[in-house]
């Protein structure tokens, strides 16, 4: 019995007009996203930090985020897209990051143009950005550090998050694409997709566009596809569903005094065994 062999993000993108990616923070979550039909998994900094009971504020080290991404990738056939925040520091940190994530078999990395230490995009207002040319240089250095042609680097702009206009996001993304980014991610915390649509109207598609529709949840995949987006990341829905499910379950056990009422709404132990590939493991030494 061998470990699953995973495809590269680049090949998944080549085979699909639009790629849907689910956030996860452990292999079991990744397996469930894969089972549902997602084509890639986002190793989300928000989810990984939250799973440790910590804020998404550059508190964990690169090694800890790498471990989380690698643990996900090891059990999946679909590729992991690693959310690498700012690249964990300066330009040399970004180069080191590429070496380390590549060595762990991660084929897609995303870095963003905020300052280290960064704060989650939905916290506060007016988050500080690195200068456009400085982040373009970071992208260039990260690309020069890669040794596999499979490695796919996504440059994420937080221009709209920090309160800048769509034109500023466009200008930044053009510079990042010209510096060698394989795709650009334009993040927005607006309640509608209007900002993103305006961005797409002004984008020349020199590289593909990635979005994270957390605050504009009504933008349907068909309309997103028609607008020209290539990758959609549902970054934190698994985490939020887990929190609700665990909270409700733990409360019900204490309130009800027994677990009869829960049995119909929770997974069976057999289901867990299947996800663990227990049969294959047992056959190994039968
Ligand atoms: C994450 O999932 O960690 C992201 C997306 O980077 S967001 O939380 O919206 O910043
Ligand atoms: Mg993040």
Coordinates of C-alpha atoms and ligand atoms in Angstrom, one line a residue:
X1 CA 0.0 0.0 0.0
X2 CA 1.5 3.3 -1.1
X3 CA 0.9 6.9 -0.3
X4 CA -1.5 8.6 -2.7
X5 CA 0.2 10.2 -5.7
X6 CA -1.0 13.8 -6.2
X7 CA -1.3 15.8 -9.3
X8 CA 0.3 19.3 -9.7
X9 CA -1.9 22.4 -9.4
X10 CA -0.6 23.4 -12.8
X11 CA -2.0 20.3 -14.5
X12 CA -5.3 20.6 -12.7
X13 CA -5.6 24.2 -14.0
X14 CA -4.7 23.1 -17.5
X15 CA -7.5 20.5 -17.4
X16 CA -10.2 22.7 -16.0
X17 CA -11.7 26.0 -17.1
X18 CA -12.3 26.8 -13.5
X19 CA -10.8 25.2 -10.4
X20 CA -12.7 25.1 -7.1
X21 CA -10.6 25.0 -4.0
X22 CA -11.7 24.3 -0.4
X23 CA -10.0 25.5 2.7
X24 CA -8.8 22.8 5.2
X25 CA -6.3 22.5 8.0
X26 CA -5.8 18.8 8.3
X27 CA -5.8 15.7 6.1
X28 CA -9.2 14.5 7.2
X29 CA -10.7 17.9 6.1
X30 CA -8.8 17.6 2.9
X31 CA -10.0 14.1 2.2
X32 CA -13.6 15.3 2.7
X33 CA -13.1 18.2 0.3
X34 CA -11.6 15.7 -2.2
X35 CA -14.4 13.3 -1.7
X36 CA -16.9 16.1 -2.4
X37 CA -15.2 16.8 -5.7
X38 CA -13.0 19.9 -5.1
X39 CA -10.1 20.0 -7.4
X40 CA -7.6 21.4 -4.9
X41 CA -7.3 22.2 -1.2
X42 CA -6.3 25.6 0.3
X43 CA -4.0 25.2 3.3
X44 CA -5.5 28.3 4.9
X45 CA -3.5 30.4 7.3
X46 CA -6.8 31.3 9.0
X47 CA -7.7 27.6 9.4
X48 CA -4.3 26.4 10.5
X49 CA -4.0 29.2 13.1
X50 CA -7.5 28.7 14.3
X51 CA -6.9 24.9 14.7
X52 CA -4.2 25.9 17.2
X53 CA -6.5 28.3 18.9
X54 CA -4.5 31.2 17.7
X55 CA -5.2 34.3 15.6
X56 CA -4.2 34.5 11.9
X57 CA -1.4 37.0 12.7
X58 CA 1.9 35.4 11.6
X59 CA 2.3 33.8 15.0
X60 CA 3.1 30.3 13.7
X61 CA 6.4 29.8 12.0
X62 CA 7.0 28.8 8.4
X63 CA 7.8 25.3 9.5
X64 CA 4.5 25.0 11.3
X65 CA 2.5 26.1 8.2
X66 CA 4.7 23.9 6.0
X67 CA 3.9 20.9 8.3
X68 CA 0.2 21.6 8.0
X69 CA 0.3 21.9 4.2
X70 CA 2.5 18.8 3.9
X71 CA 0.3 16.7 6.2
X72 CA -2.7 17.7 4.0
X73 CA -0.8 16.9 0.8
X74 CA 0.5 13.5 1.9
X75 CA -3.0 12.0 2.1
X76 CA -4.5 13.6 -1.1
X77 CA -4.5 13.0 -4.8
X78 CA -5.6 16.6 -5.5
X79 CA -3.0 19.3 -5.0
X80 CA -2.6 21.6 -2.1
X81 CA -2.4 25.4 -2.6
X82 CA -0.4 26.7 0.3
X83 CA -1.4 30.0 1.8
X84 CA 2.0 31.3 2.6
X85 CA 1.0 34.7 3.9
X86 CA 3.8 37.3 3.2
X87 CA 6.3 34.6 2.4
X88 CA 7.3 34.6 6.1
X89 CA 9.4 37.7 6.1
X90 CA 11.7 39.3 3.5
X91 CA 12.9 38.2 0.1
X92 CA 15.3 35.6 1.4
X93 CA 12.6 34.1 3.5
X94 CA 10.4 33.8 0.4
X95 CA 13.2 32.0 -1.4
X96 CA 13.7 29.6 1.5
X97 CA 9.9 29.1 1.6
X98 CA 9.9 28.0 -2.1
X99 CA 12.8 25.5 -1.4
X100 CA 11.1 24.0 1.6
X101 CA 7.5 23.8 0.2
X102 CA 8.9 22.3 -3.1
X103 CA 10.8 19.7 -1.1
X104 CA 7.6 18.7 0.6
X105 CA 5.9 18.2 -2.8
X106 CA 3.6 21.3 -2.6
X107 CA 3.0 22.5 -6.2
X108 CA 1.1 25.8 -5.6
X109 CA 2.1 28.6 -3.3
X110 CA 0.4 32.0 -2.6
X111 CA 2.1 35.0 -1.1
X112 CA 0.5 38.4 -0.4
X113 CA 1.7 42.0 -0.5
X114 CA 1.1 42.8 3.1
X115 CA 3.9 43.6 5.6
X116 CA 5.2 40.9 8.0
X117 CA 3.8 40.3 10.5
X118 CA 0.4 40.2 8.8
X119 CA -3.1 40.2 10.2
X120 CA -6.1 38.3 8.7
X121 CA -7.7 40.3 5.9
X122 CA -11.1 40.7 7.7
X123 CA -9.6 42.3 10.8
X124 CA -9.8 46.1 11.1
X125 CA -9.3 48.5 8.2
X126 CA -6.4 50.0 6.2
X127 CA -3.9 47.2 6.5
X128 CA -0.4 48.3 5.5
X129 CA 1.0 47.1 2.2
X130 CA 4.5 46.5 0.9
X131 CA 5.4 48.8 -2.0
X132 CA 4.5 47.5 -5.4
X133 CA 8.1 47.3 -6.6
X134 CA 9.3 45.6 -3.4
X135 CA 6.6 42.9 -3.6
X136 CA 7.3 42.5 -7.4
X137 CA 10.9 41.9 -6.4
X138 CA 9.9 39.3 -3.8
X139 CA 7.9 37.5 -6.5
X140 CA 10.9 37.6 -8.8
X141 CA 13.2 36.1 -6.2
X142 CA 10.6 33.4 -5.2
X143 CA 10.3 32.4 -8.9
X144 CA 14.1 32.4 -9.3
X145 CA 14.3 30.1 -6.2
X146 CA 12.0 27.4 -7.7
X147 CA 13.6 24.3 -9.1
X148 CA 10.5 22.4 -10.4
X149 CA 8.7 23.6 -13.5
X150 CA 5.6 22.4 -11.7
X151 CA 5.7 25.0 -9.0
X152 CA 2.9 27.6 -9.4
X153 CA 3.2 30.9 -7.6
X154 CA 0.1 33.0 -7.0
X155 CA 0.7 36.7 -6.2
X156 CA -2.1 38.0 -4.0
X157 CA -2.9 41.7 -3.7
X158 CA -4.5 43.1 -0.6
X159 CA -5.0 46.5 -2.2
X160 CA -8.8 46.3 -2.0
X161 CA -8.6 45.0 1.6
X162 CA -6.4 47.9 2.6
X163 CA -8.9 50.4 1.1
X164 CA -7.2 51.2 -2.2
X165 CA -9.2 51.5 -5.4
X166 CA -9.6 48.9 -8.2
X167 CA -7.0 50.8 -10.3
X168 CA -4.4 50.3 -7.6
X169 CA -5.2 46.6 -7.5
X170 CA -4.8 46.4 -11.3
X171 CA -1.6 48.2 -11.3
X172 CA -0.1 45.9 -8.6
X173 CA -1.3 42.8 -10.3
X174 CA 0.2 43.9 -13.6
X175 CA 3.5 44.4 -11.9
X176 CA 3.4 41.1 -10.1
X177 CA 2.5 39.2 -13.3
X178 CA 5.4 41.0 -15.1
X179 CA 7.7 39.9 -12.2
X180 CA 6.9 36.3 -13.0
X181 CA 3.8 35.4 -10.9
X182 CA 1.9 32.5 -12.5
X183 CA -1.5 34.0 -11.4
X184 CA -2.9 36.9 -9.4
X185 CA -5.3 36.6 -6.5
X186 CA -7.3 39.7 -5.9
X187 CA -8.9 39.7 -2.4
X188 CA -11.9 41.8 -1.4
X189 CA -14.0 42.1 1.7
X190 CA -16.9 44.0 -0.1
X191 CA -20.4 42.7 0.4
X192 CA -20.9 42.3 -3.3
X193 CA -18.7 41.2 -6.2
X194 CA -18.8 44.6 -7.9
X195 CA -15.2 45.4 -7.0
X196 CA -14.0 42.1 -8.3
X197 CA -16.1 42.5 -11.5
X198 CA -14.6 46.0 -12.0
X199 CA -11.1 44.5 -11.5
X200 CA -11.9 41.8 -14.1
X201 CA -13.2 44.4 -16.6
X202 CA -9.8 46.1 -16.4
X203 CA -7.6 43.0 -16.4
X204 CA -5.9 41.9 -19.6
X205 CA -5.6 38.3 -18.4
X206 CA -1.9 38.1 -18.9
X207 CA -2.1 35.5 -16.1
X208 CA -5.2 33.8 -14.6
X209 CA -7.2 35.4 -11.7
X210 CA -7.9 33.8 -8.4
X211 CA -10.7 35.0 -6.0
X212 CA -11.9 34.3 -2.5
X213 CA -15.6 34.9 -2.3
X214 CA -16.1 34.9 1.4
X215 CA -18.0 38.2 1.9
X216 CA -19.8 38.0 -1.5
X217 CA -21.2 34.5 -1.1
X218 CA -24.0 34.9 -3.6
X219 CA -21.7 35.1 -6.6
X220 CA -22.6 31.7 -8.2
X221 CA -19.9 29.6 -9.8
X222 CA -21.5 29.9 -13.3
X223 CA -21.4 33.6 -13.2
X224 CA -17.8 33.6 -11.7
X225 CA -16.8 31.4 -14.7
X226 CA -18.4 33.7 -17.2
X227 CA -16.6 36.6 -15.7
X228 CA -13.3 35.0 -16.5
X229 CA -12.1 33.8 -13.1
X230 CA -9.9 30.7 -13.2
X231 CA -9.6 29.7 -9.5
X232 CA -12.2 30.1 -6.7
X233 CA -11.1 29.5 -3.1
X234 CA -13.8 28.7 -0.5
X235 CA -11.3 29.5 2.2
X236 CA -12.9 28.9 5.5
X237 CA -16.3 27.2 5.1
X238 CA -15.0 23.9 6.4
X239 CA -13.7 25.5 9.5
X240 CA -16.9 27.4 10.1
X241 CA -19.0 24.3 9.6
X242 CA -16.8 22.4 12.0
X243 CA -17.1 25.0 14.7
X244 CA -20.9 25.0 14.5
X245 CA -21.1 21.2 14.4
X246 CA -18.7 20.6 17.4
X247 CA -20.4 23.3 19.4
X248 CA -23.8 21.9 18.8
X249 CA -22.7 18.3 19.4
X250 CA -20.9 19.0 22.7
X251 CA -23.7 21.1 24.0
X252 CA -26.3 18.4 23.1
X253 CA -24.4 15.7 25.0
X254 CA -24.4 17.7 28.2
X255 CA -28.0 19.0 27.8
X256 CA -29.6 15.7 26.8
X257 CA -27.6 13.5 29.2
X258 CA -27.3 10.8 26.5
X259 CA -26.3 10.8 22.8
X260 CA -29.3 9.0 21.3
X261 CA -30.6 12.2 19.7
X262 CA -27.3 12.8 18.1
X263 CA -26.8 9.5 16.4
X264 CA -28.7 10.4 13.2
X265 CA -26.7 13.7 12.7
X266 CA -23.1 12.6 13.3
X267 CA -20.9 10.3 11.2
X268 CA -20.7 6.7 12.2
X269 CA -17.5 5.1 13.5
X270 CA -17.5 3.0 10.3
X271 CA -17.4 6.1 8.3
X272 CA -14.3 7.2 10.2
X273 CA -12.7 3.8 9.6
X274 CA -13.3 4.2 5.8
X275 CA -11.7 7.7 5.8
X276 CA -8.8 6.2 7.6
X277 CA -8.5 3.5 4.9
X278 CA -8.5 1.0 7.7
X279 CA -9.2 -2.0 5.4
X280 CA -6.2 -1.4 3.3
X281 CA -4.0 -0.9 6.4
X282 CA -5.3 -4.2 7.9
X283 CA -4.6 -6.1 4.6
X284 CA -1.0 -4.9 4.8
X285 CA -0.1 -7.4 7.5
X286 CA -3.1 -9.9 7.3
Ligands
LIG1 C1 -7.0 32.3 4.6 O1 -7.9 31.4 4.4 O2 -6.2 32.2 5.5 C2 -7.0 33.5 3.7 C3 -8.2 34.0 3.2 O3 -5.9 34.0 3.5 S1 -8.7 35.2 4.3 O4 -9.0 34.6 5.6 O5 -9.9 35.8 3.7 O6 -7.7 36.2 4.4
LIG2 MG1 -4.5 33.4 4.9

